Amino acid sequence: MEAPKVEEISHPPMDQLQGLEYCIDSNPSWGEAIALGFQHYILALGTAVMIPTFLVPLMGGSDNDKVRVIQTLLFVGGINTLIQTLFGTRLPTVIGGSWAFMVPIMSIIHDRSLTAILDPHVRFLSTMRAIQGALIVGSSVQIILGYSQLWAIFSRFFSPLGMVPVVALVGFGLFDRGFPVVGQCVEIGVPMLILFVAFSQYLKHFQTKQVPILERFALLISVALIWAYAHLLTASGAYKHHPEETQMHCRTDKANLISAAPWIKIPYPLQWGAPTFDAGHAFGMMAAVIVSLIESTGAYKAASRLASATPPPAHVLSRGIGWQGIGILLDGLFGTLTGSTVSVENVGLLGSTRVGSRRVIQISAGFMIFFAILGKFGALFASIPFTIFAAIYCVLFGLVASVGLSFLQFTNMNSMRSLFIVGVSFYLGLSIPEYFRQYTAGALHGPSHTNAEWFNDFLNTIFGSSPTVALIVAVFLDNTLEFKESAKDRGMSWWAKFRSFKGDSRNEEFYTLPFNLNRFFPPS
């Protein structure tokens, strides 16, 4: 039998992903763009509701407080998304609340000086102000690293090989947000997962007026159907005698958001009072800001590929991190309860819809701001059960992770050096954070448990993040193990031209600032 030809068994590497209907600077019709923007808004609600729902009761807050925090988080998220798409990386990324800040926030919530406050509302306000102060100080890390171009200098050490585990674990590292939550209410979660995959993949060629309606709007259609199904189960009394936890995950009327939401409320800076500052709280929060920076870097790399753009040059990446630091500063001033990062699920949705348009994301930011102000309408959509979002995450987080794996095409995976770096950084990136999670669940505190709370928060936050551990291991190994002789194996020949803005003519098309601002801020 004749041996297969090389071109029949291999595919040439491509620095831009093919097969998208709309890339970063091409736009669907206004009607389609508005519907797609609303779809991104619905997806962003998951994290925006989950974080305050988990944290506000621990702080002594009421349902009214929870609704105000959700509104504030969405409002500031919309502002940050507009800022990032206009003046930051200019990639089509939604900026939302981050789970990376949980360790220092939980440390503040359990601070003895705050838990000693007997009045729940006063304790909530005092805790919120302490978190605000820590976020304001912590934001300086990203602002300094971004605008000083220090992050640009550091990112020049990134190769495709080093970025594979980082970007992949931005998705894979969130596995506990997926099926473990779906399993809390399988009668809703599993049908949602099946329906979303069926619409977006198996029925994607179904068209209406030459628009692949099921592929493009699989999330909206499947959410509407399963939400109606969940409401039917709730109204029929299917969960009446089930445990409270099951009801929280399955029922559509347990969030108490609609009744507690005001009709109109505009969030404003310092609405909870003047922030309070504590050096220990601020230092712990700085670790979360570093984690957010690393996770966002991986998400920006994935977004550029799913928007069919070239990898962001070091200057652009650093510029985006600087603006993200401004976003965390706004989080602290407004009181969103957590810091900002790139929404990984919304990055995945770019690939699922095959629409990487910047305009769509800017429209979604408009929806975030609009429905944050009109509280009752926003609360209606925010009452979607968490399980529905978790089912979507199973697909979208996996899609982002696969983008990280796609960077392997630029590397030589027949090299033992490459196999060693990828394998070790993947394994440690999953194993070390899992150790920290299991230890914390059993001992009710992290492995670092000294008398210095700020030190504990710093280590427990850094090593609890899969992308952060992967970056530390992968970038260190990639730049110390025979790196001079292995430039081609590492894929540096593919990415070298993207180190600088002028290294590739396509960068100007994707990343130039609007309103001719490049005259005042010339790219390096």
mmCIF file of N, CA and C in Angstrom, residues 143-192:
data_model
loop_
_atom_site.group_PDB
_atom_site.id
_atom_site.type_symbol
_atom_site.label_atom_id
_atom_site.label_comp_id
_atom_site.label_asym_id
_atom_site.label_seq_id
_atom_site.Cartn_x
_atom_site.Cartn_y
_atom_site.Cartn_z
ATOM 1 N N ILE A 143 -2.254 48.471 37.170
ATOM 2 C CA ILE A 143 -2.051 49.792 36.574
ATOM 3 C C ILE A 143 -0.558 50.037 36.326
ATOM 4 N N ILE A 144 0.258 49.724 37.314
ATOM 5 C CA ILE A 144 1.708 49.940 37.186
ATOM 6 C C ILE A 144 2.318 48.991 36.160
ATOM 7 N N LEU A 145 1.995 47.689 36.267
ATOM 8 C CA LEU A 145 2.565 46.708 35.336
ATOM 9 C C LEU A 145 2.117 46.981 33.904
ATOM 10 N N GLY A 146 0.880 47.444 33.748
ATOM 11 C CA GLY A 146 0.356 47.691 32.410
ATOM 12 C C GLY A 146 0.913 48.941 31.774
ATOM 13 N N TYR A 147 0.743 50.086 32.429
ATOM 14 C CA TYR A 147 1.126 51.354 31.801
ATOM 15 C C TYR A 147 2.634 51.598 31.795
ATOM 16 N N SER A 148 3.369 50.927 32.663
ATOM 17 C CA SER A 148 4.832 51.045 32.625
ATOM 18 C C SER A 148 5.444 50.150 31.556
ATOM 19 N N GLN A 149 4.605 49.308 30.937
ATOM 20 C CA GLN A 149 5.045 48.346 29.924
ATOM 21 C C GLN A 149 5.909 47.221 30.506
ATOM 22 N N LEU A 150 5.895 47.077 31.834
ATOM 23 C CA LEU A 150 6.632 45.965 32.445
ATOM 24 C C LEU A 150 6.035 44.627 32.021
ATOM 25 N N TRP A 151 4.713 44.575 31.923
ATOM 26 C CA TRP A 151 4.077 43.321 31.503
ATOM 27 C C TRP A 151 4.400 43.017 30.047
ATOM 28 N N ALA A 152 4.559 44.051 29.240
ATOM 29 C CA ALA A 152 4.960 43.846 27.842
ATOM 30 C C ALA A 152 6.354 43.236 27.776
ATOM 31 N N ILE A 153 7.250 43.743 28.610
ATOM 32 C CA ILE A 153 8.618 43.196 28.635
ATOM 33 C C ILE A 153 8.595 41.735 29.068
ATOM 34 N N PHE A 154 7.825 41.436 30.107
ATOM 35 C CA PHE A 154 7.750 40.057 30.600
ATOM 36 C C PHE A 154 7.097 39.138 29.569
ATOM 37 N N SER A 155 6.061 39.643 28.887
ATOM 38 C CA SER A 155 5.334 38.789 27.944
ATOM 39 C C SER A 155 6.157 38.441 26.717
ATOM 40 N N ARG A 156 7.265 39.136 26.490
ATOM 41 C CA ARG A 156 8.135 38.787 25.362
ATOM 42 C C ARG A 156 8.852 37.457 25.593
ATOM 43 N N PHE A 157 8.791 36.961 26.825
ATOM 44 C CA PHE A 157 9.364 35.643 27.125
ATOM 45 C C PHE A 157 8.364 34.516 26.869
ATOM 46 N N PHE A 158 7.116 34.877 26.505
ATOM 47 C CA PHE A 158 6.098 33.865 26.245
ATOM 48 C C PHE A 158 6.297 33.287 24.846
ATOM 49 N N SER A 159 6.301 31.982 24.750
ATOM 50 C CA SER A 159 6.330 31.304 23.458
ATOM 51 C C SER A 159 5.025 30.527 23.304
ATOM 52 N N PRO A 160 4.698 30.084 22.086
ATOM 53 C CA PRO A 160 3.514 29.234 21.929
ATOM 54 C C PRO A 160 3.551 28.013 22.860
ATOM 55 N N LEU A 161 4.735 27.426 23.024
ATOM 56 C CA LEU A 161 4.847 26.255 23.892
ATOM 57 C C LEU A 161 4.520 26.621 25.339
ATOM 58 N N GLY A 162 5.031 27.764 25.809
ATOM 59 C CA GLY A 162 4.772 28.173 27.176
ATOM 60 C C GLY A 162 3.334 28.575 27.426
ATOM 61 N N MET A 163 2.661 29.065 26.378
ATOM 62 C CA MET A 163 1.282 29.526 26.527
ATOM 63 C C MET A 163 0.252 28.403 26.425
ATOM 64 N N VAL A 164 0.644 27.258 25.889
ATOM 65 C CA VAL A 164 -0.319 26.150 25.749
ATOM 66 C C VAL A 164 -0.976 25.798 27.082
ATOM 67 N N PRO A 165 -0.215 25.462 28.130
ATOM 68 C CA PRO A 165 -0.877 25.097 29.390
ATOM 69 C C PRO A 165 -1.582 26.268 30.052
ATOM 70 N N VAL A 166 -1.071 27.487 29.870
ATOM 71 C CA VAL A 166 -1.694 28.653 30.506
ATOM 72 C C VAL A 166 -3.086 28.892 29.943
ATOM 73 N N VAL A 167 -3.190 28.995 28.614
ATOM 74 C CA VAL A 167 -4.484 29.256 27.985
ATOM 75 C C VAL A 167 -5.422 28.070 28.176
ATOM 76 N N ALA A 168 -4.890 26.859 28.042
ATOM 77 C CA ALA A 168 -5.741 25.674 28.205
ATOM 78 C C ALA A 168 -6.326 25.600 29.611
ATOM 79 N N LEU A 169 -5.518 25.932 30.619
ATOM 80 C CA LEU A 169 -6.006 25.835 31.997
ATOM 81 C C LEU A 169 -6.882 27.015 32.398
ATOM 82 N N VAL A 170 -6.903 28.079 31.597
ATOM 83 C CA VAL A 170 -7.923 29.116 31.801
ATOM 84 C C VAL A 170 -9.306 28.487 31.672
ATOM 85 N N GLY A 171 -9.426 27.500 30.753
ATOM 86 C CA GLY A 171 -10.688 26.773 30.607
ATOM 87 C C GLY A 171 -10.779 25.549 31.496
ATOM 88 N N PHE A 172 -9.781 24.657 31.405
ATOM 89 C CA PHE A 172 -9.809 23.409 32.172
ATOM 90 C C PHE A 172 -9.808 23.667 33.685
ATOM 91 N N GLY A 173 -9.156 24.753 34.117
ATOM 92 C CA GLY A 173 -9.057 25.040 35.551
ATOM 93 C C GLY A 173 -10.372 25.383 36.195
ATOM 94 N N LEU A 174 -11.420 25.609 35.376
ATOM 95 C CA LEU A 174 -12.742 25.953 35.916
ATOM 96 C C LEU A 174 -13.690 24.758 35.885
ATOM 97 N N PHE A 175 -13.116 23.551 35.912
ATOM 98 C CA PHE A 175 -13.961 22.351 35.805
ATOM 99 C C PHE A 175 -14.978 22.233 36.935
ATOM 100 N N ASP A 176 -14.665 22.800 38.113
ATOM 101 C CA ASP A 176 -15.601 22.699 39.236
ATOM 102 C C ASP A 176 -16.819 23.595 39.068
ATOM 103 N N ARG A 177 -16.799 24.515 38.085
ATOM 104 C CA ARG A 177 -17.964 25.361 37.813
ATOM 105 C C ARG A 177 -18.905 24.691 36.811
ATOM 106 N N GLY A 178 -18.486 23.547 36.259
ATOM 107 C CA GLY A 178 -19.262 22.889 35.226
ATOM 108 C C GLY A 178 -20.157 21.789 35.758
ATOM 109 N N PHE A 179 -19.799 20.531 35.467
ATOM 110 C CA PHE A 179 -20.713 19.433 35.768
ATOM 111 C C PHE A 179 -20.965 19.214 37.266
ATOM 112 N N PRO A 180 -20.023 19.517 38.163
ATOM 113 C CA PRO A 180 -20.386 19.415 39.584
ATOM 114 C C PRO A 180 -21.605 20.263 39.951
ATOM 115 N N VAL A 181 -21.790 21.411 39.282
ATOM 116 C CA VAL A 181 -22.984 22.233 39.527
ATOM 117 C C VAL A 181 -24.173 21.672 38.757
ATOM 118 N N VAL A 182 -23.939 21.177 37.537
ATOM 119 C CA VAL A 182 -25.008 20.527 36.775
ATOM 120 C C VAL A 182 -25.596 19.373 37.582
ATOM 121 N N GLY A 183 -24.728 18.628 38.270
ATOM 122 C CA GLY A 183 -25.178 17.480 39.058
ATOM 123 C C GLY A 183 -26.062 17.846 40.235
ATOM 124 N N GLN A 184 -26.077 19.131 40.616
ATOM 125 C CA GLN A 184 -26.960 19.566 41.700
ATOM 126 C C GLN A 184 -28.427 19.544 41.280
ATOM 127 N N CYS A 185 -28.669 19.560 39.965
ATOM 128 C CA CYS A 185 -30.051 19.494 39.456
ATOM 129 C C CYS A 185 -30.008 18.900 38.048
ATOM 130 N N VAL A 186 -29.804 17.594 37.973
ATOM 131 C CA VAL A 186 -29.568 16.944 36.679
ATOM 132 C C VAL A 186 -30.769 17.037 35.749
ATOM 133 N N GLU A 187 -31.990 17.108 36.291
ATOM 134 C CA GLU A 187 -33.175 17.143 35.431
ATOM 135 C C GLU A 187 -33.273 18.444 34.641
ATOM 136 N N ILE A 188 -32.534 19.464 35.052
ATOM 137 C CA ILE A 188 -32.461 20.717 34.297
ATOM 138 C C ILE A 188 -31.122 20.819 33.571
ATOM 139 N N GLY A 189 -30.046 20.499 34.274
ATOM 140 C CA GLY A 189 -28.703 20.684 33.732
ATOM 141 C C GLY A 189 -28.402 19.807 32.533
ATOM 142 N N VAL A 190 -28.712 18.504 32.615
ATOM 143 C CA VAL A 190 -28.389 17.588 31.517
ATOM 144 C C VAL A 190 -29.190 17.911 30.252
ATOM 145 N N PRO A 191 -30.516 18.147 30.338
ATOM 146 C CA PRO A 191 -31.231 18.570 29.113
ATOM 147 C C PRO A 191 -30.682 19.855 28.517
ATOM 148 N N MET A 192 -30.255 20.785 29.375
ATOM 149 C CA MET A 192 -29.681 22.033 28.874
ATOM 150 C C MET A 192 -28.386 21.758 28.101
#
